[in-house]
Short mmCIF file of C-alpha atoms in Angstrom, two decimals:
data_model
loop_
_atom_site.label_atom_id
_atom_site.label_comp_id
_atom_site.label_asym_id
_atom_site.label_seq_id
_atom_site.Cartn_x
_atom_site.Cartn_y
_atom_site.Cartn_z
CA UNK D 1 -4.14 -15.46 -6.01
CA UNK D 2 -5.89 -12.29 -6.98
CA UNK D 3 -4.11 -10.23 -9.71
CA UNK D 4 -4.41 -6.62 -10.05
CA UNK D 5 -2.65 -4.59 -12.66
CA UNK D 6 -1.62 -1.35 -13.63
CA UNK D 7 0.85 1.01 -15.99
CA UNK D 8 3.51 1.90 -14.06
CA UNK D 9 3.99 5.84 -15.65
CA UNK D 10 1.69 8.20 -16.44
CA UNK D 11 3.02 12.20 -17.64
CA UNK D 12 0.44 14.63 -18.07
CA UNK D 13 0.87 18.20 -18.55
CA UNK D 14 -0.60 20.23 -15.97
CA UNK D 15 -4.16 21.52 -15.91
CA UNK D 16 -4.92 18.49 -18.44
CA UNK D 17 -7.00 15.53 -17.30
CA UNK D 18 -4.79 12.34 -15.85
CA UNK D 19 -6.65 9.41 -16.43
CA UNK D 20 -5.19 5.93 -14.67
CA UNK D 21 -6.01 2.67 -14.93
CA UNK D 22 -6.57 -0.73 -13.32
CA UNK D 23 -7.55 -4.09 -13.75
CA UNK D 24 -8.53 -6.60 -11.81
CA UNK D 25 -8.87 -10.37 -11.59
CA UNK D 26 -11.30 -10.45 -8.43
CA UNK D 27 -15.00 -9.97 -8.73
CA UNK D 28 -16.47 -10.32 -5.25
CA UNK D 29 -14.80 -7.05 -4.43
CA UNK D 30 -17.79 -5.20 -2.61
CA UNK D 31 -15.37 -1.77 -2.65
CA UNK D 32 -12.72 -0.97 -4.88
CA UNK D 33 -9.69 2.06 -3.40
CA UNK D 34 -7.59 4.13 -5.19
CA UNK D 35 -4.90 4.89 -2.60
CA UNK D 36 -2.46 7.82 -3.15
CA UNK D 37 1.29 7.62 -1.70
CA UNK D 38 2.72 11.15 -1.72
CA UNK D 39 6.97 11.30 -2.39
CA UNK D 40 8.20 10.26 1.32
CA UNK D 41 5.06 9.08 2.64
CA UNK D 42 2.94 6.42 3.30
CA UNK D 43 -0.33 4.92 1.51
CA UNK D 44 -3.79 7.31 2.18
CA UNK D 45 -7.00 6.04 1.13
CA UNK D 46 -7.94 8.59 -1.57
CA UNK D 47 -11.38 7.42 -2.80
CA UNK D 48 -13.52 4.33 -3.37
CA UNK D 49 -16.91 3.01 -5.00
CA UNK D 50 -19.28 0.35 -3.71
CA UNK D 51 -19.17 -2.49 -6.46
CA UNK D 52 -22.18 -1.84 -7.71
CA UNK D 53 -22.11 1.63 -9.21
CA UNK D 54 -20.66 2.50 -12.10
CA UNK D 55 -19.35 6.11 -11.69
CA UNK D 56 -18.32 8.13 -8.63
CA UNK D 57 -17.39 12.09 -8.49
CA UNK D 58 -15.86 13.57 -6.14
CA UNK D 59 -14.38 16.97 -6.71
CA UNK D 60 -11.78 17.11 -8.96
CA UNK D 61 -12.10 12.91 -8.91
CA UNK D 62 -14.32 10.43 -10.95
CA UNK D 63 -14.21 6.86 -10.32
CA UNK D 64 -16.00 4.77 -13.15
CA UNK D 65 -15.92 1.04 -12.46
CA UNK D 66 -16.63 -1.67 -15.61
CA UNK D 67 -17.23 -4.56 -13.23
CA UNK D 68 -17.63 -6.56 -16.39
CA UNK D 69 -14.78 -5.69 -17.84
CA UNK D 70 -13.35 -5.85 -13.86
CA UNK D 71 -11.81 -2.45 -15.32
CA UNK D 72 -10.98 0.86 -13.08
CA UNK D 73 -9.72 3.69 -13.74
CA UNK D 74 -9.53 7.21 -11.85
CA UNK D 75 -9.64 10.60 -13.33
CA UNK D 76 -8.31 13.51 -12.17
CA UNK D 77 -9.54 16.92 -13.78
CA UNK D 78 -7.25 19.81 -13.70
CA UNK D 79 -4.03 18.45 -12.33
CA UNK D 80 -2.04 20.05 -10.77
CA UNK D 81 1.91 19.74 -9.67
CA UNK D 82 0.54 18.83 -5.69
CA UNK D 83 -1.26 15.49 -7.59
CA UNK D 84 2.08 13.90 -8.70
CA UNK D 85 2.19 11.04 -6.58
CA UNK D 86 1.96 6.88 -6.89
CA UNK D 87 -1.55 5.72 -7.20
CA UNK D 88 -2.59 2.59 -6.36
CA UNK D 89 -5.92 0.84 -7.40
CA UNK D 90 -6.98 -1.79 -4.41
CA UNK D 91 -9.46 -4.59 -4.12
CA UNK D 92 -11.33 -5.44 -1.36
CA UNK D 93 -13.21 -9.22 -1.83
CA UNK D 94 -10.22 -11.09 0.05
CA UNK D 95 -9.72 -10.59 3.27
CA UNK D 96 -6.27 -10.04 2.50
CA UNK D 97 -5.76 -6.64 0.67
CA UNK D 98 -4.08 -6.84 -2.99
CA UNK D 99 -2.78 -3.69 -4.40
CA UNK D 100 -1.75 -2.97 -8.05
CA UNK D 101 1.90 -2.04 -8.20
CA UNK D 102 0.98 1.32 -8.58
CA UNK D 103 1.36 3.85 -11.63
CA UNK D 104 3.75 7.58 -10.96
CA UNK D 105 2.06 10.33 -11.99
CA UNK D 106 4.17 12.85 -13.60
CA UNK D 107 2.99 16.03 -13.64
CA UNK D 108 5.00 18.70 -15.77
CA UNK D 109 4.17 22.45 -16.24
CA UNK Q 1 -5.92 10.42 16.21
CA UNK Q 2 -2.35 9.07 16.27
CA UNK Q 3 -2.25 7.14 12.77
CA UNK Q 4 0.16 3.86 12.63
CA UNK Q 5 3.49 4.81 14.13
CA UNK Q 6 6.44 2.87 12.90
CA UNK Q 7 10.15 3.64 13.88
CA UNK Q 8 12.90 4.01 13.14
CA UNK Q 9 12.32 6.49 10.10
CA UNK Q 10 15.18 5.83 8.67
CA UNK Q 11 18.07 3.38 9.41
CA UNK Q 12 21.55 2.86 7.89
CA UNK Q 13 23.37 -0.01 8.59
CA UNK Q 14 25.88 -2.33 7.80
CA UNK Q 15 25.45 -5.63 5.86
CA UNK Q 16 25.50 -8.50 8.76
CA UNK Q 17 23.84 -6.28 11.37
CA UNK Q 18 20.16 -7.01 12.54
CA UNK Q 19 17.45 -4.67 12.06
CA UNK Q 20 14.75 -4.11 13.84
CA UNK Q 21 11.50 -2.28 12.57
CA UNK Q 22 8.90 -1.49 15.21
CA UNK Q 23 4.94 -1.09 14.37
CA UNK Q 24 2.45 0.45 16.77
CA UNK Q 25 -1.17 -0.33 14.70
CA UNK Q 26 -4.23 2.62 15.44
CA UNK Q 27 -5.58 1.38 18.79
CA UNK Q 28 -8.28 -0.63 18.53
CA UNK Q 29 -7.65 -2.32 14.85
CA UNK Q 30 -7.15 -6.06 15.07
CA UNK Q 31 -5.07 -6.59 11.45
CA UNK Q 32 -1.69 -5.60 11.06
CA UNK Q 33 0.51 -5.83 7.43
CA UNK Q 34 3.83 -5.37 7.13
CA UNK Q 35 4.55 -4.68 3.57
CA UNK Q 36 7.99 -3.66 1.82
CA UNK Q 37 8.39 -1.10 -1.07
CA UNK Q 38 11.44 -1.30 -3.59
CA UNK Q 39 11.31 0.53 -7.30
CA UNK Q 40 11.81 -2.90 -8.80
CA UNK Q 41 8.98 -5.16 -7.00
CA UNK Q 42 6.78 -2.30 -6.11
CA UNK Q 43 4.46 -2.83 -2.47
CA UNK Q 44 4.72 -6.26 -1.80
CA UNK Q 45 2.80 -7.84 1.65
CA UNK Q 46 5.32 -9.72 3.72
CA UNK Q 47 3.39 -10.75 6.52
CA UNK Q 48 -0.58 -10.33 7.67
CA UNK Q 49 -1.77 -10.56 11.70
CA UNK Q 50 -5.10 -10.97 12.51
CA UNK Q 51 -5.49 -10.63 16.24
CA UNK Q 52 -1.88 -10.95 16.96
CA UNK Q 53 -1.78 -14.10 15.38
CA UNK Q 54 0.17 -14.25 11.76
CA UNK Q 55 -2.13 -15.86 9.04
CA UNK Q 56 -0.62 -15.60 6.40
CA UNK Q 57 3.65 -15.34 6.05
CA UNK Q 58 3.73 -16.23 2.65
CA UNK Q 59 5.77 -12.78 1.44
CA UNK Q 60 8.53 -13.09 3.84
CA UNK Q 61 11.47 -13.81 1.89
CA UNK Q 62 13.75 -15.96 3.76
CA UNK Q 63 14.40 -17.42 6.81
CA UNK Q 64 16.52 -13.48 7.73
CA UNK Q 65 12.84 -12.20 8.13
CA UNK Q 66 11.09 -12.61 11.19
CA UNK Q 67 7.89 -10.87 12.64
CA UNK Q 68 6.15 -10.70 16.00
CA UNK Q 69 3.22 -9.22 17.24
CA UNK Q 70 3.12 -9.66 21.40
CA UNK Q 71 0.25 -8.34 22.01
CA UNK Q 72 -2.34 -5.35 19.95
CA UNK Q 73 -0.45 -2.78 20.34
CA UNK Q 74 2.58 -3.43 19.19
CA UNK Q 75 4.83 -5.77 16.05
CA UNK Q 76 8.32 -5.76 15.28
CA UNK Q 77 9.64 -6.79 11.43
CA UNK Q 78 13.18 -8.27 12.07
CA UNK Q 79 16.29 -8.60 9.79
CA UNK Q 80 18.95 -10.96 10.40
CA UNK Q 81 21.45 -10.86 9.56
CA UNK Q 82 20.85 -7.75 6.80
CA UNK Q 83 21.93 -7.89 3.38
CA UNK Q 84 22.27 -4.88 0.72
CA UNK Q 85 19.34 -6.55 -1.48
CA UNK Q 86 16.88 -5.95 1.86
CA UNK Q 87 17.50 -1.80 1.49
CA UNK Q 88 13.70 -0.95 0.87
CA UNK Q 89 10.85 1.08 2.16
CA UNK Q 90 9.15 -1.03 4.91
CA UNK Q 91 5.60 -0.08 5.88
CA UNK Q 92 2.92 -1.64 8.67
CA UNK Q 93 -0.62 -0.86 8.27
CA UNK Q 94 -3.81 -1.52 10.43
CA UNK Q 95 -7.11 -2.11 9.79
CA UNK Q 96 -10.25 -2.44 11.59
CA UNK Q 97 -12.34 -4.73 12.71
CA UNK Q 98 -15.42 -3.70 10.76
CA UNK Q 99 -13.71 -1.53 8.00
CA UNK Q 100 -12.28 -2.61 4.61
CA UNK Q 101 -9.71 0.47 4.42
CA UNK Q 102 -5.76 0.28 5.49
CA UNK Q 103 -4.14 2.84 7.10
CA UNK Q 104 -0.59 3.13 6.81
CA UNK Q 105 2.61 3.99 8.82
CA UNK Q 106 4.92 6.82 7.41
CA UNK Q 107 7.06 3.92 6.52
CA UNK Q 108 11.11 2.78 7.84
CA UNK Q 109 13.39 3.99 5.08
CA UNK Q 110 16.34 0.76 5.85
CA UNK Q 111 19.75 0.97 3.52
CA UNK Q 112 21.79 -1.74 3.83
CA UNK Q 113 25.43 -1.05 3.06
#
């Protein structure tokens, strides 16, 4: 089966840049999701990229995909207390979805 | 639009009761996941429908577990009998017929005691 993996912790001081990572096993992913699961709450989609670009930026986000490496990783400029949460990288190429254990986000003033 | 709607929110109950987790998917989405959540094993999928019919099963842990989905609008995840080890975050999720992303349930918050 399709392996994806991730650091479980990550502490950043806020208003630094939180940079998480992900690797994956699958490469006929056409998408790749980074999912965000606030304290109580479910999974929401949070962003994605189409397999064949290399960087997306949205807002405060950036998305940069190695599909060589099969490497992801999300970055989050200027973070802030209301982005601690569990993030979880997600392919897409099997029809059933595999998501990376997730990594906590720590975010300390 | 009314999300995936999964009660109860949260259930106590004793170790030998059954538990039963309901799922009502976004209308119109023909795959349904049940997944559970723990601190130890992180999100793990349990059980997958694809047009009310189970494909794949392969997460569900022992015979206890049970799912059904009667018809597309609604599944039920059931425990029996419970044991302390099952006390975990259980969520469903839904997904489209044409779409790649899962949207999930608030989640069933179950302690067994």
């Amino acid at each position: 089966g399709e392996d994806v993996e991730q650091s479980l912790f990550l502490s950043v001081r806020e208003g630094d840049s939180s940079v998480i990572n992900c690797t994956y096993t699958d490469s006929s992913s056409t998408y790749l999701y980074w999912y965000k699961q606030e304290p109580g709450a479910g999974l929401q989609l949070l962003t994605y990229i189409f397999s064949n670009m290399d960087m997306k930026q949205d807002q405060r986000l950036t998305v940069l995909l190695n599909k060589k490496d099969k490497h992801l990783s999300l970055r989050i400029a200027d973070t802030q207390t209301g982005d601690s949460a569990i993030y979880f990288c997600k392919t897409g190429g099997s029809y059933i979805p595999t998501f990376g254990r997730g990594t906590s986000l720590i975010v300390h003033p | 639009d009314a999300g995936v709607i999964q009660s109860p929110r949260h259930e106590v109950t004793e170790m030998g009761q059954e538990v039963t987790l309901r799922c009502k998917p976004i209308s119109g989405h023909n795959s349904l996941f049940w997944y559970r959540q723990t601190m130890m094993r992180g999100l793990e999928l349990l059980i997958y429908f694809n047009n009310n019919v189970p494909i794949d099963d392969s997460g569900m842990p022992e015979d206890r577990f049970s799912a059904k989905m009667p018809n597309a609008s609604f599944s039920t995840l059931k425990i029996q009998p419970s044991e302390p080890r099952d006390s975990a975050v259980y969520f469903c999720a839904s997904r489209g017929v044409s779409g790649n992303t899962i949207y999930f349930g608030e989640g069933s918050w179950l302690t067994v005691v």
